[in-house]
PDB file of C-alpha atoms in Angstrom:
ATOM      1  CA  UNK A  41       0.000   0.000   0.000  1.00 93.00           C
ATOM      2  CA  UNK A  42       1.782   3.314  -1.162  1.00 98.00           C
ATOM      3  CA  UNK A  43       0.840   6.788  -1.881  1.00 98.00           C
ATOM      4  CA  UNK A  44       1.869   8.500  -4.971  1.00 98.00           C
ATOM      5  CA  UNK A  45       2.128  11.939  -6.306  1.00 98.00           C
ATOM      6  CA  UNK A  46       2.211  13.485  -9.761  1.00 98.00           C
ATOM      7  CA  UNK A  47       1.821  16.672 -11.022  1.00 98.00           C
ATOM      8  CA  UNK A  48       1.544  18.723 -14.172  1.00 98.00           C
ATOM      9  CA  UNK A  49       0.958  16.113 -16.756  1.00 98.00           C
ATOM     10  CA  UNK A  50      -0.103  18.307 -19.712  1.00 98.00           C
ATOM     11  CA  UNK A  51      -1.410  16.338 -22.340  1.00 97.00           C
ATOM     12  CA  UNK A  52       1.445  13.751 -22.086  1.00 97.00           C
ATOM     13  CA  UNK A  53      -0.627  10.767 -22.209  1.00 97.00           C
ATOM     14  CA  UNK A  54       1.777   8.743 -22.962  1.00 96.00           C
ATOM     15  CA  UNK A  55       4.534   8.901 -20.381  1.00 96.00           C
ATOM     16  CA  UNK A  56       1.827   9.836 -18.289  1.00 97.00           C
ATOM     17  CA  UNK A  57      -0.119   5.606 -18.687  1.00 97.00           C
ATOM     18  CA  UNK A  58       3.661   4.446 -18.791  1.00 96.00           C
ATOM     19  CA  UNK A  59       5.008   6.129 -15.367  1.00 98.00           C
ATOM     20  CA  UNK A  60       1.339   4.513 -13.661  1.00 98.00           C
ATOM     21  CA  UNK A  61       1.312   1.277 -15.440  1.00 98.00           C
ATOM     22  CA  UNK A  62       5.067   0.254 -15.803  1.00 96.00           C
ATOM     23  CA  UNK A  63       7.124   2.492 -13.601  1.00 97.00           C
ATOM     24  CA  UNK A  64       4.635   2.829 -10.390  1.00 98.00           C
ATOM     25  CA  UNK A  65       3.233  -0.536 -11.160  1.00 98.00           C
ATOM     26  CA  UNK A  66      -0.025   1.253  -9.716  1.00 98.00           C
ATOM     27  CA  UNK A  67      -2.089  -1.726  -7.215  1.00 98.00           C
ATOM     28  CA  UNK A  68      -5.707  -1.286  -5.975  1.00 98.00           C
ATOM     29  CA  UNK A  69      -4.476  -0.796  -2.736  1.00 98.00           C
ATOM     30  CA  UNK A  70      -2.138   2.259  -3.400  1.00 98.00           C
ATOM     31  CA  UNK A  71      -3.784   5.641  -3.839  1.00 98.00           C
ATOM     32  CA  UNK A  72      -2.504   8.362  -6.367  1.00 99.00           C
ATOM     33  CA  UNK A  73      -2.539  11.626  -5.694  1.00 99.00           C
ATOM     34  CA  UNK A  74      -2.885  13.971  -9.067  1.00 99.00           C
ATOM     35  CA  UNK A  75      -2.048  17.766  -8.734  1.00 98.00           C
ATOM     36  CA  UNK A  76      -3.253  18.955 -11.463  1.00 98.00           C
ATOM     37  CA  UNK A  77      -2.755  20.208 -14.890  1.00 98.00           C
ATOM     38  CA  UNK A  78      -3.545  17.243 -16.837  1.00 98.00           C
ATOM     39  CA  UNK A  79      -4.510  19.683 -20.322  1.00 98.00           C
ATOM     40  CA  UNK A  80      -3.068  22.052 -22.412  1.00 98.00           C
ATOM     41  CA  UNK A  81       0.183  22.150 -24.211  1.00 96.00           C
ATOM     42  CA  UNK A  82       0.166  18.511 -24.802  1.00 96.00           C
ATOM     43  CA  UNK A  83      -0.987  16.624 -27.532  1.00 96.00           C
ATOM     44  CA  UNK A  84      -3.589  14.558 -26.019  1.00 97.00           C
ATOM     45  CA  UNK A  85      -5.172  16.388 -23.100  1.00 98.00           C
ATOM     46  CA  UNK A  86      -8.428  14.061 -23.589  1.00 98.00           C
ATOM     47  CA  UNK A  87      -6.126  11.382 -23.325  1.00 98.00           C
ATOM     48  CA  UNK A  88      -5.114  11.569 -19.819  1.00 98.00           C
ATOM     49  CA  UNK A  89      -8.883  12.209 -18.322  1.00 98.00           C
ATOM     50  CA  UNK A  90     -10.103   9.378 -19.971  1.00 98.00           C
ATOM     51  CA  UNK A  91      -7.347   7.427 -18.445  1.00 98.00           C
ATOM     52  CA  UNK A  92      -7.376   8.631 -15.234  1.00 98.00           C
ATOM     53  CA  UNK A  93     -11.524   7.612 -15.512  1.00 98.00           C
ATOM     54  CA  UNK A  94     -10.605   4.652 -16.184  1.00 98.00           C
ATOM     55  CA  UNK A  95      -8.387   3.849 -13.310  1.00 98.00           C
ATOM     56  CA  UNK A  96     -11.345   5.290 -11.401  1.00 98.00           C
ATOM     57  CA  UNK A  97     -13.388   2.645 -13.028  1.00 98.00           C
ATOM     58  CA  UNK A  98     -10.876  -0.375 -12.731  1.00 98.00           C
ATOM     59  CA  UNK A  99     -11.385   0.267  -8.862  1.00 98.00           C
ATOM     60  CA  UNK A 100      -8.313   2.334  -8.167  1.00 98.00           C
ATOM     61  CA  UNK A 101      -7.406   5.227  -5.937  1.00 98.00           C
ATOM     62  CA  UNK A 102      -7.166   8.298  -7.679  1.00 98.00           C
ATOM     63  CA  UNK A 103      -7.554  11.632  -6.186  1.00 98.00           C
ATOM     64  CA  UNK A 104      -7.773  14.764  -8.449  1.00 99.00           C
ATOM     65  CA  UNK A 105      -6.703  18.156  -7.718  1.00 99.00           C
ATOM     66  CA  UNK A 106      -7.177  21.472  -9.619  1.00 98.00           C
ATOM     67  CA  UNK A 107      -4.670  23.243 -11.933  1.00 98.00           C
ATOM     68  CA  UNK A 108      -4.761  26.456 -12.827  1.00 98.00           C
ATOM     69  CA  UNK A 109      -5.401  25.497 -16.760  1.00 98.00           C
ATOM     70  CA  UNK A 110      -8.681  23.520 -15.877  1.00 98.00           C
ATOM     71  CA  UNK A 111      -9.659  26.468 -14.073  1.00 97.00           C
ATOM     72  CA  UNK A 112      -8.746  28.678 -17.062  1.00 97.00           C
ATOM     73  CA  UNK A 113     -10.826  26.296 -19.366  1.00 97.00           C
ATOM     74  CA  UNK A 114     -13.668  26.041 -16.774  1.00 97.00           C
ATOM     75  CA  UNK A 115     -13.503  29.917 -17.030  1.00 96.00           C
ATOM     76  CA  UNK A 116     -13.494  30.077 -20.845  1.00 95.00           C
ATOM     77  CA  UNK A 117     -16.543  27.643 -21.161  1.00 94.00           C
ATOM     78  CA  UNK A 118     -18.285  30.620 -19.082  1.00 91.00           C
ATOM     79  CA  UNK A 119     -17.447  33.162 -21.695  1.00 87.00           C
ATOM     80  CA  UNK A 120     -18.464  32.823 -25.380  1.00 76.00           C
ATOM     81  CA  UNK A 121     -15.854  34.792 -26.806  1.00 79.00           C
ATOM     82  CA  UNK A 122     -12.692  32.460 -25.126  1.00 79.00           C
ATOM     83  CA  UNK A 123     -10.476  34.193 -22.838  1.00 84.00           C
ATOM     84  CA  UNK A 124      -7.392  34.827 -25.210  1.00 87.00           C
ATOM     85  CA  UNK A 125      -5.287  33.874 -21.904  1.00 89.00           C
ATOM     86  CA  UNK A 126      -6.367  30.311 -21.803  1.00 94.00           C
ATOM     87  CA  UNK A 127      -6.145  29.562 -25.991  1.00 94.00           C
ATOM     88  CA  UNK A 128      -2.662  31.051 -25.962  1.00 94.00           C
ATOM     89  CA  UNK A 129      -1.599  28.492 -22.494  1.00 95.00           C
ATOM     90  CA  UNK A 130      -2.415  25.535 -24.445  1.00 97.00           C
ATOM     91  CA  UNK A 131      -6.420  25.565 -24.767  1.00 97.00           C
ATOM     92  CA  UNK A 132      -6.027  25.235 -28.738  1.00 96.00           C
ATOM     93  CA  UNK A 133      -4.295  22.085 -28.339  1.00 97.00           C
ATOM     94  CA  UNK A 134      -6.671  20.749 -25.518  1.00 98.00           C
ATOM     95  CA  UNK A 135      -9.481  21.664 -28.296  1.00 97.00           C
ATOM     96  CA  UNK A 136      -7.537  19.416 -30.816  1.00 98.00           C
ATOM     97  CA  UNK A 137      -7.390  16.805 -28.523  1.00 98.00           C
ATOM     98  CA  UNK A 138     -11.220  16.677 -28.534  1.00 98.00           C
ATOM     99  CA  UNK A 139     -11.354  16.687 -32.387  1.00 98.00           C
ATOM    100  CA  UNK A 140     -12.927  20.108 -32.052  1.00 96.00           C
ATOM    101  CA  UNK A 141     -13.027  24.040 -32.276  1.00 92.00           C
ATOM    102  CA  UNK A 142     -15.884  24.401 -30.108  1.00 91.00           C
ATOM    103  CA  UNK A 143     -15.843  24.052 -25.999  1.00 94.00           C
ATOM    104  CA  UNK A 144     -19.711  23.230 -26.209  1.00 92.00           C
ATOM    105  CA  UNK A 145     -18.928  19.469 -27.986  1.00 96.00           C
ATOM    106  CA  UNK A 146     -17.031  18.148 -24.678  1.00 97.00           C
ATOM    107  CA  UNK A 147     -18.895  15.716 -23.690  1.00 98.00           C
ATOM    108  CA  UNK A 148     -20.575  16.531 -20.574  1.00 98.00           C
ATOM    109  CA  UNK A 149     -18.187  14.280 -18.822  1.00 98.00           C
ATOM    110  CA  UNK A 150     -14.932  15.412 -18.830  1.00 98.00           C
ATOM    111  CA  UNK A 151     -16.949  19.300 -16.995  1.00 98.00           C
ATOM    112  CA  UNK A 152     -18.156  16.579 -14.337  1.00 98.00           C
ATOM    113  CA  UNK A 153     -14.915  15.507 -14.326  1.00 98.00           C
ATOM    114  CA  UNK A 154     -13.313  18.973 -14.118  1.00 98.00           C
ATOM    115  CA  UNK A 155     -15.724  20.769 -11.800  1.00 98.00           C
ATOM    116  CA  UNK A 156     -15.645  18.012  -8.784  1.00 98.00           C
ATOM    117  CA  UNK A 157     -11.533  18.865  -8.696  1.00 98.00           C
ATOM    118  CA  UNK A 158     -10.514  19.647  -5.164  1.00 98.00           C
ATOM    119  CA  UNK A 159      -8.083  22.482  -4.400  1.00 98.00           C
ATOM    120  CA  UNK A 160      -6.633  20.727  -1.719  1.00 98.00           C
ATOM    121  CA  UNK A 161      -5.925  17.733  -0.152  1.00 98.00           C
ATOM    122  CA  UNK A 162      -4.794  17.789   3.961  1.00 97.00           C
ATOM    123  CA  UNK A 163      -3.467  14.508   5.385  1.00 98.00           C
ATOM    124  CA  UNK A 164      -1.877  13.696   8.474  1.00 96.00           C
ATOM    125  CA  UNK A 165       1.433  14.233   7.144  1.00 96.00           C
ATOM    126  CA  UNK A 166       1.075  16.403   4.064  1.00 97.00           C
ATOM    127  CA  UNK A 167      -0.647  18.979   2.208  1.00 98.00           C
ATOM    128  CA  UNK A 168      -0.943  18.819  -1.528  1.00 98.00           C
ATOM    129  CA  UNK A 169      -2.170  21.392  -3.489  1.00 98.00           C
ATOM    130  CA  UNK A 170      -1.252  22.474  -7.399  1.00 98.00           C
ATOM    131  CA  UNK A 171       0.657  25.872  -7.121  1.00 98.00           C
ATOM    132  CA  UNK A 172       1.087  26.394  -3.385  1.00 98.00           C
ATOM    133  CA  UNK A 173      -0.360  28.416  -0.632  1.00 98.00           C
ATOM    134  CA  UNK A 174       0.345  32.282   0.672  1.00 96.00           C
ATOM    135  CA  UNK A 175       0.595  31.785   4.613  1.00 96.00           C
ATOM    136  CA  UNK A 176       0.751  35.527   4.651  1.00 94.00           C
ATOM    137  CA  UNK A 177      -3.450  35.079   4.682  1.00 90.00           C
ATOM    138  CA  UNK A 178      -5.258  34.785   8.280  1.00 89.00           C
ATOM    139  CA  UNK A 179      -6.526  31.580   6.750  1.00 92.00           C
ATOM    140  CA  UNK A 180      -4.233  30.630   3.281  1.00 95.00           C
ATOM    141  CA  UNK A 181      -6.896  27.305   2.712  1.00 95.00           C
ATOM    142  CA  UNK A 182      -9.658  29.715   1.540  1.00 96.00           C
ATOM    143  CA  UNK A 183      -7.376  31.663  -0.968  1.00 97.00           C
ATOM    144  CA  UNK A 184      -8.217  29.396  -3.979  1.00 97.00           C
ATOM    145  CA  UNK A 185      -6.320  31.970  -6.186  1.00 97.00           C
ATOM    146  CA  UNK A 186      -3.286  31.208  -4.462  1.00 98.00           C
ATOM    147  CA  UNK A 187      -3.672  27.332  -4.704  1.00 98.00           C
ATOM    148  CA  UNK A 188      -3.857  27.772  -8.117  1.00 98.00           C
ATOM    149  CA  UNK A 189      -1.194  30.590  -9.390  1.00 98.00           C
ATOM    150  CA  UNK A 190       1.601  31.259  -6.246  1.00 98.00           C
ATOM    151  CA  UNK A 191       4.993  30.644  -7.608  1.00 95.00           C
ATOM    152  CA  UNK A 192       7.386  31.599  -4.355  1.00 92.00           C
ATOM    153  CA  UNK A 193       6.016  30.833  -1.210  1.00 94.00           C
ATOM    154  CA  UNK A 194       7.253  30.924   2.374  1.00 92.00           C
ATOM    155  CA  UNK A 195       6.136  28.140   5.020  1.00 91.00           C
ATOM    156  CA  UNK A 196       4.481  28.338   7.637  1.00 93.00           C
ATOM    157  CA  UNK A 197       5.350  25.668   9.799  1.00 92.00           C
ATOM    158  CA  UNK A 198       2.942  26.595  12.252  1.00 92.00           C
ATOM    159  CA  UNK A 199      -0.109  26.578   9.930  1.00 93.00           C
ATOM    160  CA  UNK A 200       1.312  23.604   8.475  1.00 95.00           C
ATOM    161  CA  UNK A 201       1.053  21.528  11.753  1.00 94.00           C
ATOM    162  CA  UNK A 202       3.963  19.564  11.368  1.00 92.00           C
ATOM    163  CA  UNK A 203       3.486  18.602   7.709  1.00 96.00           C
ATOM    164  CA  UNK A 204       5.071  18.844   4.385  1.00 96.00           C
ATOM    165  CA  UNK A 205       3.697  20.498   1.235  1.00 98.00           C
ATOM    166  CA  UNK A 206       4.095  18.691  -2.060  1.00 98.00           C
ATOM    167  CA  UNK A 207       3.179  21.107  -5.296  1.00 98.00           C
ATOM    168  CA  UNK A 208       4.123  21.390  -8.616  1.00 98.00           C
ATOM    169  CA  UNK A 209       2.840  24.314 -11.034  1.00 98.00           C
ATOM    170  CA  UNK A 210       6.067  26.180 -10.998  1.00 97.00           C
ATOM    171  CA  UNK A 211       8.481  24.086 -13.872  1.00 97.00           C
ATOM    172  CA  UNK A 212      11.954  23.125 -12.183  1.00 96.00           C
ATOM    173  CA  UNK A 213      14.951  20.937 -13.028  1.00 95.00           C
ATOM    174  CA  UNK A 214      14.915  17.746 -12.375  1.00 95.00           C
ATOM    175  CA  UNK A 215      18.540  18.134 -10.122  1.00 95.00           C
ATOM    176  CA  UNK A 216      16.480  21.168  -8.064  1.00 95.00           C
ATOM    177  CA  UNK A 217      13.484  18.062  -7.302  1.00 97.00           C
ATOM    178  CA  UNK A 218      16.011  15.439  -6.246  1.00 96.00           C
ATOM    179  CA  UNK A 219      17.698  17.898  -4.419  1.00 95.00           C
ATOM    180  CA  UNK A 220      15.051  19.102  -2.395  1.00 93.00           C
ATOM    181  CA  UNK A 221      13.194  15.258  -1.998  1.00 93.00           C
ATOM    182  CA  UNK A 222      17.271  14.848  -0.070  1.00 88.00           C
ATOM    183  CA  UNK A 223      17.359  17.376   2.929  1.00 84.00           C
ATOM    184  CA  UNK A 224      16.929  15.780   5.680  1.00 83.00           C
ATOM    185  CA  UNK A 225      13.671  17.273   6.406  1.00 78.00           C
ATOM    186  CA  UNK A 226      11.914  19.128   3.408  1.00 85.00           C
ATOM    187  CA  UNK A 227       9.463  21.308   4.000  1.00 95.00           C
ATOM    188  CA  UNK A 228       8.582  22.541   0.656  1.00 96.00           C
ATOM    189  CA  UNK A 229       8.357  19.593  -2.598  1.00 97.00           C
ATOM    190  CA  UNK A 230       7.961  21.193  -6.059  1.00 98.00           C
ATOM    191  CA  UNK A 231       7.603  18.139  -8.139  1.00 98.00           C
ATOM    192  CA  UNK A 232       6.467  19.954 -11.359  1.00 98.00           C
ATOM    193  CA  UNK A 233       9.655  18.539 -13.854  1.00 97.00           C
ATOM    194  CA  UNK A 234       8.294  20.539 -16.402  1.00 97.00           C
ATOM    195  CA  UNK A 235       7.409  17.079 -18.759  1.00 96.00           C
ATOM    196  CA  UNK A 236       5.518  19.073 -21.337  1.00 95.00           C
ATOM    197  CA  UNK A 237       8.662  21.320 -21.849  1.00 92.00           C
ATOM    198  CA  UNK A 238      12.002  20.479 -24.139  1.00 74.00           C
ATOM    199  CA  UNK A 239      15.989  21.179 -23.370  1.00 70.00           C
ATOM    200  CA  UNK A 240      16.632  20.425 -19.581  1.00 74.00           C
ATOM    201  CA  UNK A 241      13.336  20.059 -18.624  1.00 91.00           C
ATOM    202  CA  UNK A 242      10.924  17.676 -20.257  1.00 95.00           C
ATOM    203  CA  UNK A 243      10.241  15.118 -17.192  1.00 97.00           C
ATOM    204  CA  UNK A 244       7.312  13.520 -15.459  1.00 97.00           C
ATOM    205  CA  UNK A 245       7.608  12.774 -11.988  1.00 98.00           C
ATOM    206  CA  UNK A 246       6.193  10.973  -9.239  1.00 98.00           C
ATOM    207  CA  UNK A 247       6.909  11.019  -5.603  1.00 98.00           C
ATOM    208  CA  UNK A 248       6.269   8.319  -3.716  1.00 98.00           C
ATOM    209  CA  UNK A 249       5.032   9.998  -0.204  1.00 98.00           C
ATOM    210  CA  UNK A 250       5.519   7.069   2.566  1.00 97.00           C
ATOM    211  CA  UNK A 251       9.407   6.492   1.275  1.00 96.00           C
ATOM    212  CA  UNK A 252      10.408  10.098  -0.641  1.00 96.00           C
ATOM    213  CA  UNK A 253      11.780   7.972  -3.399  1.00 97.00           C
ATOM    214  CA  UNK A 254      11.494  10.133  -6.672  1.00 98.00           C
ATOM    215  CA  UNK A 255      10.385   8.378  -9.801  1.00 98.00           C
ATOM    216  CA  UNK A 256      11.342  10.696 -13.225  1.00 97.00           C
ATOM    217  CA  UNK A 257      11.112   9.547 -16.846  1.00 96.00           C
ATOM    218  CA  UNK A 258      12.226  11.407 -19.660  1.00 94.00           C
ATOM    219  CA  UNK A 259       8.978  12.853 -22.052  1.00 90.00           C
ATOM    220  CA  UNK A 260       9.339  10.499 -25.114  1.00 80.00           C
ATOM    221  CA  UNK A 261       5.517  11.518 -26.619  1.00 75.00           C
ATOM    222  CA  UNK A 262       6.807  11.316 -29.826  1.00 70.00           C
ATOM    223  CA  UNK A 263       8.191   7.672 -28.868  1.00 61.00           C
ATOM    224  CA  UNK A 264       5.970   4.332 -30.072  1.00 59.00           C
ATOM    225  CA  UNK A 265       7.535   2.837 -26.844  1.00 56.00           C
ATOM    226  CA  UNK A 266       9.128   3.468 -23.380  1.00 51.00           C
ATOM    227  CA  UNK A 267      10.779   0.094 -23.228  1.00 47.00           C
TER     228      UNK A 267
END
């Protein structure tokens, strides 16, 4: 039984099923925690909600938090005109995904899907969340705008009762992740390796939350396999 973090996924379906299925070996009895930003950029944002559904529906654990881009597309579906903001971040891919131009053909589905995201998750020895939270706030757990968009943060260990914060959002080398999963007691965990991006970013990681082992493979969406 382990618990399992990933973040920012962006479309890559593919590394994405291979990091659950062959690198996590993913069991019923494990739970995975998803921090959100599974569209835009990518080239199959449908892709990874209909696989994460379907773990749902093979009877494992998967818990789904909110990005900022599902809230941007949740946002454009609201306006007729589509923000400009969320087509240039990736929404015209997410769109081709879907074999569409129009945000009204979704199926009604993947909004279920997308509305019934949490912001956060609390545990007894962690809080996960996409971007991050700003403890400058009486109360930081109401400021959704925060959870979504923060990018440097400073902890609150008090607020934090003891536990860490695991996040992603915020696109960082793969040597700053290990680095940080390595101090003797982290209290910050960006795990956002940027997978959607090229040069010396461009990897999908998980965290494994009971051991800290890191788990990082290389985006390869272009790839026919990962073997």
């Amino acid at each position: 039984m382990s618990r399992f973090a990933i973040s920012d996924i962006h479309g890559c379906c593919k590394i994405f099923r291979y990091m659950v299925e062959q690198e996590l070996k993913l069991q019923k009895t494990d739970t995975l925690y998803l921090l959100g930003d599974y569209i835009d950029r990518g080239p199959d944002s449908k892709g990874v909600i209909d696989f994460i559904l379907d773990l749902r529906e093979g009877g494992h654990q998967v818990i789904t938090l909110c990005g900022n881009h599902e809230d941007m597309m949740l946002d454009a579906r609201k306006d007729p005109e589509y923000p400009e903001d969320w087509l240039y971040n990736g929404g015209v891919q997410t769109l081709k995904s879907f074999d569409t131009l129009s945000l009204e053909a979704i199926p009604e589905k993947y909004w279920t899907f997308m509305n019934e995201l949490q912001m956060y998750v609390e545990l007894d020895d962690y809080l996960l969340v996409h971007a991050g939270f700003d403890f400058s706030h009486d109360y930081p757990f109401d400021d959704t705008y925060s959870m979504l968009w923060i990018r440097d943060f400073e902890p609150d260990l008090k607020m934090m009762g003891g536990r860490r914060i695991v996040h992603g959002h915020t696109p960082t080398y793969l040597t700053e992740i290990a680095a940080s999963v390595k101090k003797p007691a982290p209290d910050i965990i960006n795990i956002d390796g940027g997978c959607v991006f090229t040069s010396r970013l461009g990897y999908l990681t998980a965290l494994n939350l009971d051991t800290l082992e890191l788990h990082a493979l290389k985006n390869r969406e272009d790839a026919d396999t990962f073997a």
